[in-house]
């Protein structure tokens, strides 16, 4: 039995969550008015591991398909891969009624959905995410992106899919590192809006570390629900959606400082979350116990919570140059308690320096 979350926007769509079963996809295609053809975009890892499973379900719906797989990894969120996708679509005589299927992690989702949003001014889009990050976050909400040499995700659009199909069985083939890194973002949902989710992770830590499917399925459902609630209230990040950046202001600066080599994005976010929680504690918004709960939970997933001895003012300079800093003014998402946040843009420079030093 699958679980369904409706994302209620101008273009509403369902997120279908299941285990080892994509029959909702077959039924969706059978009942759709699309031309009976699909363009599947994926990366070579996902194609090698899971394409056969996907094709079984597509064949049941009597759709034909063409497939384009690119090299895995962040470097593929590039104009070169984007134009390779356009070439593939043109050569395959794609039109505006034929859906593009983004089948893979966040990288595939971001670049494929950007292609779908721009090719012939927009073609239908179906997300079939296969990583924890893409199932709990990136496939929901309609942000598309490629990177520019001067910065990550600098070029993109907002473009909602027609449907999202999540099968948590795909997660079985992820390495522990990729699987558990994603928990900095899952824990984030708990801190910013979902106290029960945070407590569930604390109470079921044993099952989660064993990757028990029931526990994972619940987490994927809760995160997808939380993200869709935020997106429904603020589709284009005018205000509320910014709370998803908890831990990201310093996290992005750490990633950039180490030239995207030392820490993965979720690892850098983990340090950023400890920083935001510590700042919240020092400002009297939370007690020490809450700060310790947040730090301890991240550490249970072997996520980093400290940084090397680097000059804090260098990190502050990078934060001020970030695309999300408004005219150089730093905005921090802080917590008032598990499940509640506030936005602060008047934190004293000296307090920022002191708090970053305490992470070392
Ligand atoms: P990813 O897409 O690079 O996938 C990680 C690795 O896992 C890749 O090597 C991939 O080939 C492999 N993989 C994918 N599915 C697999 C499976 N089932 N089994 C085994 N291996 C598998 O990384 P990610 O963490 O999924 O996504 C990160 C990207 O998502 C970043 O580019 C980030 O900017 C973006 N993102 C976007 C949003 C958004 O709202 N659009 C939100 C969060 C993150």
Coordinates of C-alpha atoms and ligand atoms in Angstrom, one line a residue:
X1 CA 0.0 0.0 0.0
X2 CA 1.5 3.3 -0.9
X3 CA 1.1 6.6 1.0
X4 CA 0.1 9.7 -0.8
X5 CA 0.9 13.3 -0.1
X6 CA -0.9 16.0 -2.2
X7 CA 1.1 19.1 -2.8
X8 CA -1.5 21.8 -3.3
X9 CA -0.2 24.5 -5.6
X10 CA -1.4 26.1 -8.9
X11 CA -0.2 22.9 -10.5
X12 CA -1.0 20.3 -7.8
X13 CA 0.6 16.9 -7.7
X14 CA 0.9 13.8 -5.7
X15 CA 4.0 12.3 -4.0
X16 CA 3.5 8.5 -3.9
X17 CA 5.6 6.7 -1.3
X18 CA 6.0 2.9 -1.4
X19 CA 8.4 0.0 -0.8
X20 CA 9.4 -2.3 -3.6
X21 CA 6.4 -1.3 -5.7
X22 CA 6.1 1.3 -8.5
X23 CA 2.6 0.2 -9.7
X24 CA 1.3 3.7 -8.9
X25 CA 3.6 4.9 -11.7
X26 CA 2.2 2.4 -14.2
X27 CA -1.4 3.4 -13.2
X28 CA -0.6 7.1 -13.4
X29 CA 0.8 6.7 -16.9
X30 CA -2.1 4.5 -18.1
X31 CA -4.6 7.1 -16.9
X32 CA -2.7 10.1 -18.2
X33 CA -3.3 12.1 -21.4
X34 CA 0.4 12.1 -22.2
X35 CA 1.8 11.0 -25.6
X36 CA 2.7 7.3 -24.8
X37 CA 6.4 8.0 -24.7
X38 CA 8.9 8.9 -22.0
X39 CA 12.4 10.4 -21.9
X40 CA 14.3 9.0 -19.0
X41 CA 17.3 11.0 -17.7
X42 CA 19.5 9.3 -15.1
X43 CA 23.2 8.7 -14.2
X44 CA 25.2 5.6 -15.0
X45 CA 25.2 4.3 -11.4
X46 CA 21.4 4.5 -11.1
X47 CA 21.0 3.0 -14.6
X48 CA 23.3 0.1 -13.8
X49 CA 21.5 -0.7 -10.5
X50 CA 17.9 0.1 -11.0
X51 CA 16.9 0.9 -14.6
X52 CA 15.6 -2.7 -15.2
X53 CA 13.2 -2.3 -12.2
X54 CA 11.9 1.0 -13.6
X55 CA 11.5 -0.3 -17.1
X56 CA 9.3 -3.2 -15.8
X57 CA 6.8 -0.8 -14.5
X58 CA 6.9 1.5 -17.6
X59 CA 6.4 -1.5 -19.9
X60 CA 3.2 -2.4 -17.9
X61 CA 1.8 1.0 -18.9
X62 CA 2.5 0.4 -22.6
X63 CA 4.7 3.5 -22.9
X64 CA 7.8 3.5 -25.0
X65 CA 10.9 5.2 -23.8
X66 CA 14.3 6.7 -24.7
X67 CA 17.1 6.9 -22.1
X68 CA 20.0 9.3 -21.5
X69 CA 22.5 8.5 -18.7
X70 CA 25.3 10.8 -17.8
X71 CA 28.3 10.5 -15.4
X72 CA 27.4 10.6 -11.7
X73 CA 28.4 13.4 -9.4
X74 CA 28.0 17.1 -8.8
X75 CA 30.2 18.0 -11.8
X76 CA 27.3 16.9 -14.0
X77 CA 25.2 19.8 -12.9
X78 CA 26.9 21.7 -15.8
X79 CA 25.9 23.5 -19.0
X80 CA 27.7 20.7 -20.9
X81 CA 25.4 18.0 -19.5
X82 CA 22.4 20.2 -19.9
X83 CA 23.1 20.8 -23.6
X84 CA 23.8 17.0 -24.0
X85 CA 20.2 16.5 -22.7
X86 CA 18.8 19.1 -25.1
X87 CA 20.7 17.4 -28.0
X88 CA 19.2 14.0 -26.9
X89 CA 15.7 15.5 -26.7
X90 CA 16.0 17.1 -30.1
X91 CA 17.4 14.0 -31.8
X92 CA 14.7 11.9 -30.2
X93 CA 12.1 14.4 -31.6
X94 CA 10.7 15.3 -28.1
X95 CA 7.7 17.5 -27.9
X96 CA 5.8 19.4 -25.2
X97 CA 3.4 16.6 -24.4
X98 CA 6.0 13.9 -23.7
X99 CA 7.1 13.6 -20.1
X100 CA 10.7 13.7 -19.0
X101 CA 11.5 11.3 -16.1
X102 CA 14.2 12.4 -13.7
X103 CA 15.4 9.1 -12.3
X104 CA 18.2 9.4 -9.6
X105 CA 19.6 11.5 -6.8
X106 CA 19.5 15.2 -6.4
X107 CA 22.0 15.8 -9.2
X108 CA 19.9 14.0 -11.8
X109 CA 16.8 15.7 -10.4
X110 CA 18.2 19.2 -10.5
X111 CA 19.7 19.1 -14.0
X112 CA 16.9 17.0 -15.6
X113 CA 14.2 19.2 -14.1
X114 CA 16.0 22.4 -15.4
X115 CA 16.1 20.8 -18.8
X116 CA 12.3 19.9 -18.6
X117 CA 11.5 23.5 -17.5
X118 CA 13.3 25.1 -20.4
X119 CA 13.1 22.7 -23.3
X120 CA 10.4 24.1 -25.7
X121 CA 9.4 26.4 -22.7
X122 CA 8.5 23.4 -20.6
X123 CA 7.6 19.7 -20.8
X124 CA 5.9 17.5 -18.3
X125 CA 8.1 16.2 -15.5
X126 CA 8.1 13.1 -13.3
X127 CA 10.5 12.7 -10.4
X128 CA 11.6 9.2 -9.4
X129 CA 14.2 9.9 -6.7
X130 CA 16.6 7.2 -5.5
X131 CA 18.7 8.8 -2.7
X132 CA 17.7 9.9 0.8
X133 CA 18.4 13.5 -0.1
X134 CA 16.2 13.4 -3.2
X135 CA 13.4 11.4 -1.6
X136 CA 13.2 13.7 1.5
X137 CA 14.0 17.0 -0.1
X138 CA 15.2 17.8 -3.6
X139 CA 12.4 16.1 -5.6
X140 CA 9.8 18.1 -3.7
X141 CA 9.3 21.8 -4.2
X142 CA 10.3 22.5 -7.8
X143 CA 13.7 24.0 -7.4
X144 CA 15.8 23.2 -10.5
X145 CA 19.5 24.1 -11.0
X146 CA 22.8 23.8 -12.7
X147 CA 26.1 25.1 -11.3
X148 CA 28.2 28.0 -12.6
X149 CA 32.0 27.9 -12.2
X150 CA 31.4 30.9 -9.8
X151 CA 28.9 29.2 -7.6
X152 CA 26.6 26.2 -6.9
X153 CA 23.0 26.3 -8.1
X154 CA 23.4 29.9 -9.5
X155 CA 21.3 29.1 -12.6
X156 CA 17.9 27.6 -12.1
X157 CA 14.1 27.9 -12.3
X158 CA 11.1 27.0 -10.1
X159 CA 9.2 24.2 -12.0
X160 CA 6.8 21.8 -10.3
X161 CA 6.7 18.2 -11.4
X162 CA 3.4 16.4 -12.5
X163 CA 4.1 13.6 -10.0
X164 CA 6.7 12.2 -7.7
X165 CA 7.1 8.4 -7.2
X166 CA 9.3 7.4 -4.2
X167 CA 10.2 3.8 -3.7
X168 CA 12.4 3.4 -0.6
X169 CA 13.6 0.0 -1.7
X170 CA 16.0 2.0 -4.1
X171 CA 17.8 3.2 -1.0
X172 CA 19.1 -0.3 -0.2
X173 CA 22.0 0.1 -2.6
X174 CA 23.3 3.4 -1.1
X175 CA 26.6 3.3 0.8
X176 CA 26.3 4.0 4.5
X177 CA 28.1 7.2 4.0
X178 CA 25.7 8.6 1.4
X179 CA 22.7 7.2 3.3
X180 CA 23.6 8.7 6.8
X181 CA 25.1 12.0 5.6
X182 CA 21.6 12.9 4.6
X183 CA 20.5 12.9 8.2
X184 CA 21.8 16.4 8.8
X185 CA 18.9 17.6 6.5
X186 CA 16.4 15.1 8.1
X187 CA 17.3 16.3 11.6
X188 CA 16.9 19.9 10.3
X189 CA 13.2 19.2 9.6
X190 CA 12.8 18.2 13.2
X191 CA 14.6 21.3 14.5
X192 CA 12.7 23.8 12.3
X193 CA 9.2 22.5 12.4
X194 CA 8.7 18.9 13.6
X195 CA 9.4 18.1 17.2
X196 CA 7.8 14.7 16.9
X197 CA 10.1 13.8 14.0
X198 CA 13.1 14.8 16.1
X199 CA 12.0 12.7 19.1
X200 CA 11.2 9.7 16.7
X201 CA 14.8 9.8 15.5
X202 CA 16.1 9.9 19.1
X203 CA 13.8 7.1 20.2
X204 CA 14.4 4.8 17.2
X205 CA 18.0 5.5 16.6
X206 CA 18.9 1.7 16.8
X207 CA 16.4 0.8 14.0
X208 CA 17.4 3.8 11.9
X209 CA 21.1 2.9 12.1
X210 CA 20.2 -0.6 11.0
X211 CA 18.4 1.0 8.1
X212 CA 15.1 -0.7 9.1
X213 CA 12.7 -0.1 6.3
X214 CA 9.7 0.7 8.4
X215 CA 11.6 3.4 10.3
X216 CA 13.1 4.8 7.1
X217 CA 9.7 4.8 5.3
X218 CA 8.2 6.9 8.2
X219 CA 11.1 9.4 8.0
X220 CA 10.8 9.8 4.3
X221 CA 7.1 10.3 4.6
X222 CA 7.4 12.9 7.4
X223 CA 10.1 14.8 5.6
X224 CA 8.3 14.8 2.3
X225 CA 5.1 16.0 4.2
X226 CA 7.1 18.8 6.0
X227 CA 8.8 20.0 2.9
X228 CA 5.5 20.1 1.0
X229 CA 3.8 22.1 3.8
X230 CA 6.5 24.7 3.5
X231 CA 6.4 24.8 -0.3
X232 CA 2.6 25.1 -0.3
X233 CA 2.9 28.2 2.0
X234 CA 5.8 29.8 0.1
X235 CA 6.5 28.3 -3.3
X236 CA 9.1 30.7 -4.5
X237 CA 11.1 31.3 -1.2
X238 CA 9.7 34.8 -0.6
X239 CA 9.9 34.3 3.2
X240 CA 8.9 31.0 5.0
X241 CA 10.8 28.7 2.7
X242 CA 14.0 30.4 4.0
X243 CA 13.7 28.4 7.3
X244 CA 14.9 25.4 5.3
X245 CA 18.3 27.1 5.3
X246 CA 18.8 26.4 9.0
X247 CA 22.5 25.6 9.3
X248 CA 23.2 26.4 5.7
X249 CA 24.6 30.0 6.1
X250 CA 27.7 28.8 7.8
X251 CA 27.5 25.3 6.0
X252 CA 27.8 26.9 2.6
X253 CA 30.8 29.0 3.7
X254 CA 32.6 25.9 5.1
X255 CA 32.0 24.1 1.8
X256 CA 33.4 27.0 -0.2
X257 CA 36.3 27.6 2.2
X258 CA 37.5 24.0 1.7
X259 CA 36.8 24.3 -2.1
X260 CA 34.1 21.6 -1.9
X261 CA 36.8 19.0 -1.2
X262 CA 36.9 18.4 2.6
X263 CA 33.2 18.2 3.5
X264 CA 30.1 17.0 1.5
X265 CA 27.2 19.4 1.6
X266 CA 25.3 17.6 4.4
X267 CA 28.5 17.3 6.5
X268 CA 29.1 21.1 6.2
X269 CA 25.4 21.7 7.0
X270 CA 25.8 19.5 10.2
X271 CA 28.6 21.9 11.4
X272 CA 26.4 24.8 10.4
X273 CA 23.5 23.4 12.4
X274 CA 25.6 23.1 15.6
X275 CA 26.7 26.7 15.0
X276 CA 23.1 27.9 14.6
X277 CA 22.1 25.9 17.8
X278 CA 25.0 27.3 19.7
X279 CA 24.2 30.8 18.6
X280 CA 20.6 30.2 19.7
X281 CA 21.8 29.1 23.1
X282 CA 24.2 32.0 23.6
X283 CA 21.3 34.4 22.7
X284 CA 19.2 32.8 25.4
X285 CA 16.7 31.3 22.9
X286 CA 17.2 27.7 24.0
X287 CA 18.7 26.1 27.1
X288 CA 22.0 24.2 27.1
X289 CA 20.1 20.8 27.2
X290 CA 18.5 21.5 23.8
X291 CA 21.8 22.5 22.3
X292 CA 23.3 19.3 23.6
X293 CA 20.4 17.2 22.2
X294 CA 20.9 18.6 18.7
X295 CA 24.7 18.1 18.8
X296 CA 24.4 14.6 20.2
X297 CA 21.8 13.5 17.6
X298 CA 24.0 14.7 14.7
X299 CA 27.0 12.8 16.2
X300 CA 25.0 9.6 16.4
X301 CA 25.1 9.7 12.5
X302 CA 28.9 10.3 12.6
X303 CA 28.3 13.8 11.2
X304 CA 31.0 16.4 11.9
X305 CA 30.1 19.0 14.6
X306 CA 33.5 20.8 14.8
X307 CA 35.8 22.6 12.3
X308 CA 39.5 23.0 12.0
X309 CA 41.3 26.0 13.5
X310 CA 40.5 28.6 10.8
X311 CA 40.1 32.4 11.1
X312 CA 36.4 33.0 11.8
X313 CA 36.5 36.3 9.9
X314 CA 37.3 34.4 6.7
X315 CA 34.1 32.4 7.0
X316 CA 32.1 35.5 7.8
X317 CA 33.4 37.2 4.6
X318 CA 32.4 34.2 2.6
X319 CA 28.9 34.2 4.2
X320 CA 28.5 37.9 3.3
X321 CA 29.2 37.1 -0.4
X322 CA 26.7 34.2 -0.5
X323 CA 23.8 34.6 -2.9
X324 CA 21.4 34.4 0.0
X325 CA 23.0 37.3 1.9
X326 CA 20.8 40.3 1.3
X327 CA 23.2 43.2 0.4
X328 CA 25.9 41.7 2.6
X329 CA 23.5 41.5 5.7
X330 CA 23.7 38.1 7.3
X331 CA 20.5 36.3 8.1
X332 CA 20.5 33.4 10.4
X333 CA 17.8 30.8 11.1
X334 CA 17.9 30.2 14.8
X335 CA 15.9 27.8 17.0
X336 CA 13.6 28.8 19.9
X337 CA 13.2 25.1 20.9
X338 CA 13.0 21.8 18.9
X339 CA 10.3 22.5 16.2
X340 CA 10.4 26.3 16.3
X341 CA 12.6 28.8 14.5
X342 CA 13.1 32.6 14.2
X343 CA 15.0 34.6 11.6
X344 CA 17.6 36.9 12.9
X345 CA 19.6 39.5 10.9
X346 CA 21.1 41.6 13.7
X347 CA 23.6 39.2 15.3
X348 CA 26.6 41.1 16.5
X349 CA 29.9 40.4 14.6
X350 CA 31.8 39.7 17.8
X351 CA 29.2 37.1 18.8
X352 CA 29.6 35.4 15.4
X353 CA 33.4 35.3 15.8
X354 CA 33.1 33.9 19.3
X355 CA 30.6 31.2 18.4
X356 CA 32.6 30.0 15.4
X357 CA 35.7 29.8 17.6
X358 CA 33.8 27.6 20.0
X359 CA 33.2 25.1 17.2
X360 CA 37.0 24.5 16.9
Ligands
LIG1 P1 23.7 12.6 -6.0 O1 22.6 12.8 -6.9 O2 25.1 13.0 -6.5 O3 23.8 11.0 -5.6 C1 24.8 10.6 -4.8 C2 25.5 9.3 -5.4 O4 24.6 8.2 -5.2 C3 25.8 9.4 -6.9 O5 27.0 8.8 -7.1 C4 24.6 8.6 -7.5 O6 25.0 8.0 -8.7 C5 24.4 7.5 -6.5 N1 23.1 6.9 -6.4 C6 21.9 7.5 -6.6 N2 20.9 6.7 -6.3 C7 21.5 5.5 -5.9 C8 21.0 4.3 -5.4 N3 19.7 4.0 -5.2 N4 21.9 3.3 -5.0 C9 23.3 3.6 -5.1 N5 23.8 4.7 -5.6 C10 22.9 5.7 -5.9 O7 23.5 13.3 -4.6 P2 22.2 13.6 -3.7 O8 22.8 13.6 -2.3 O9 21.1 12.7 -4.0 O10 21.8 15.1 -4.2 C11 22.7 16.2 -4.0 C12 22.3 17.3 -5.0 O11 21.0 17.6 -4.7 C13 23.2 18.5 -4.9 O12 23.5 18.9 -6.1 C14 22.2 19.6 -4.2 O13 22.5 20.9 -4.6 C15 20.9 19.1 -4.7 N6 19.7 19.5 -3.9 C16 18.7 20.1 -4.5 C17 17.6 20.5 -3.7 C18 16.4 21.1 -4.4 O14 15.5 21.6 -3.7 N7 16.4 21.1 -5.7 C19 17.5 20.2 -2.4 C20 18.6 19.6 -1.8 C21 19.7 19.2 -2.5

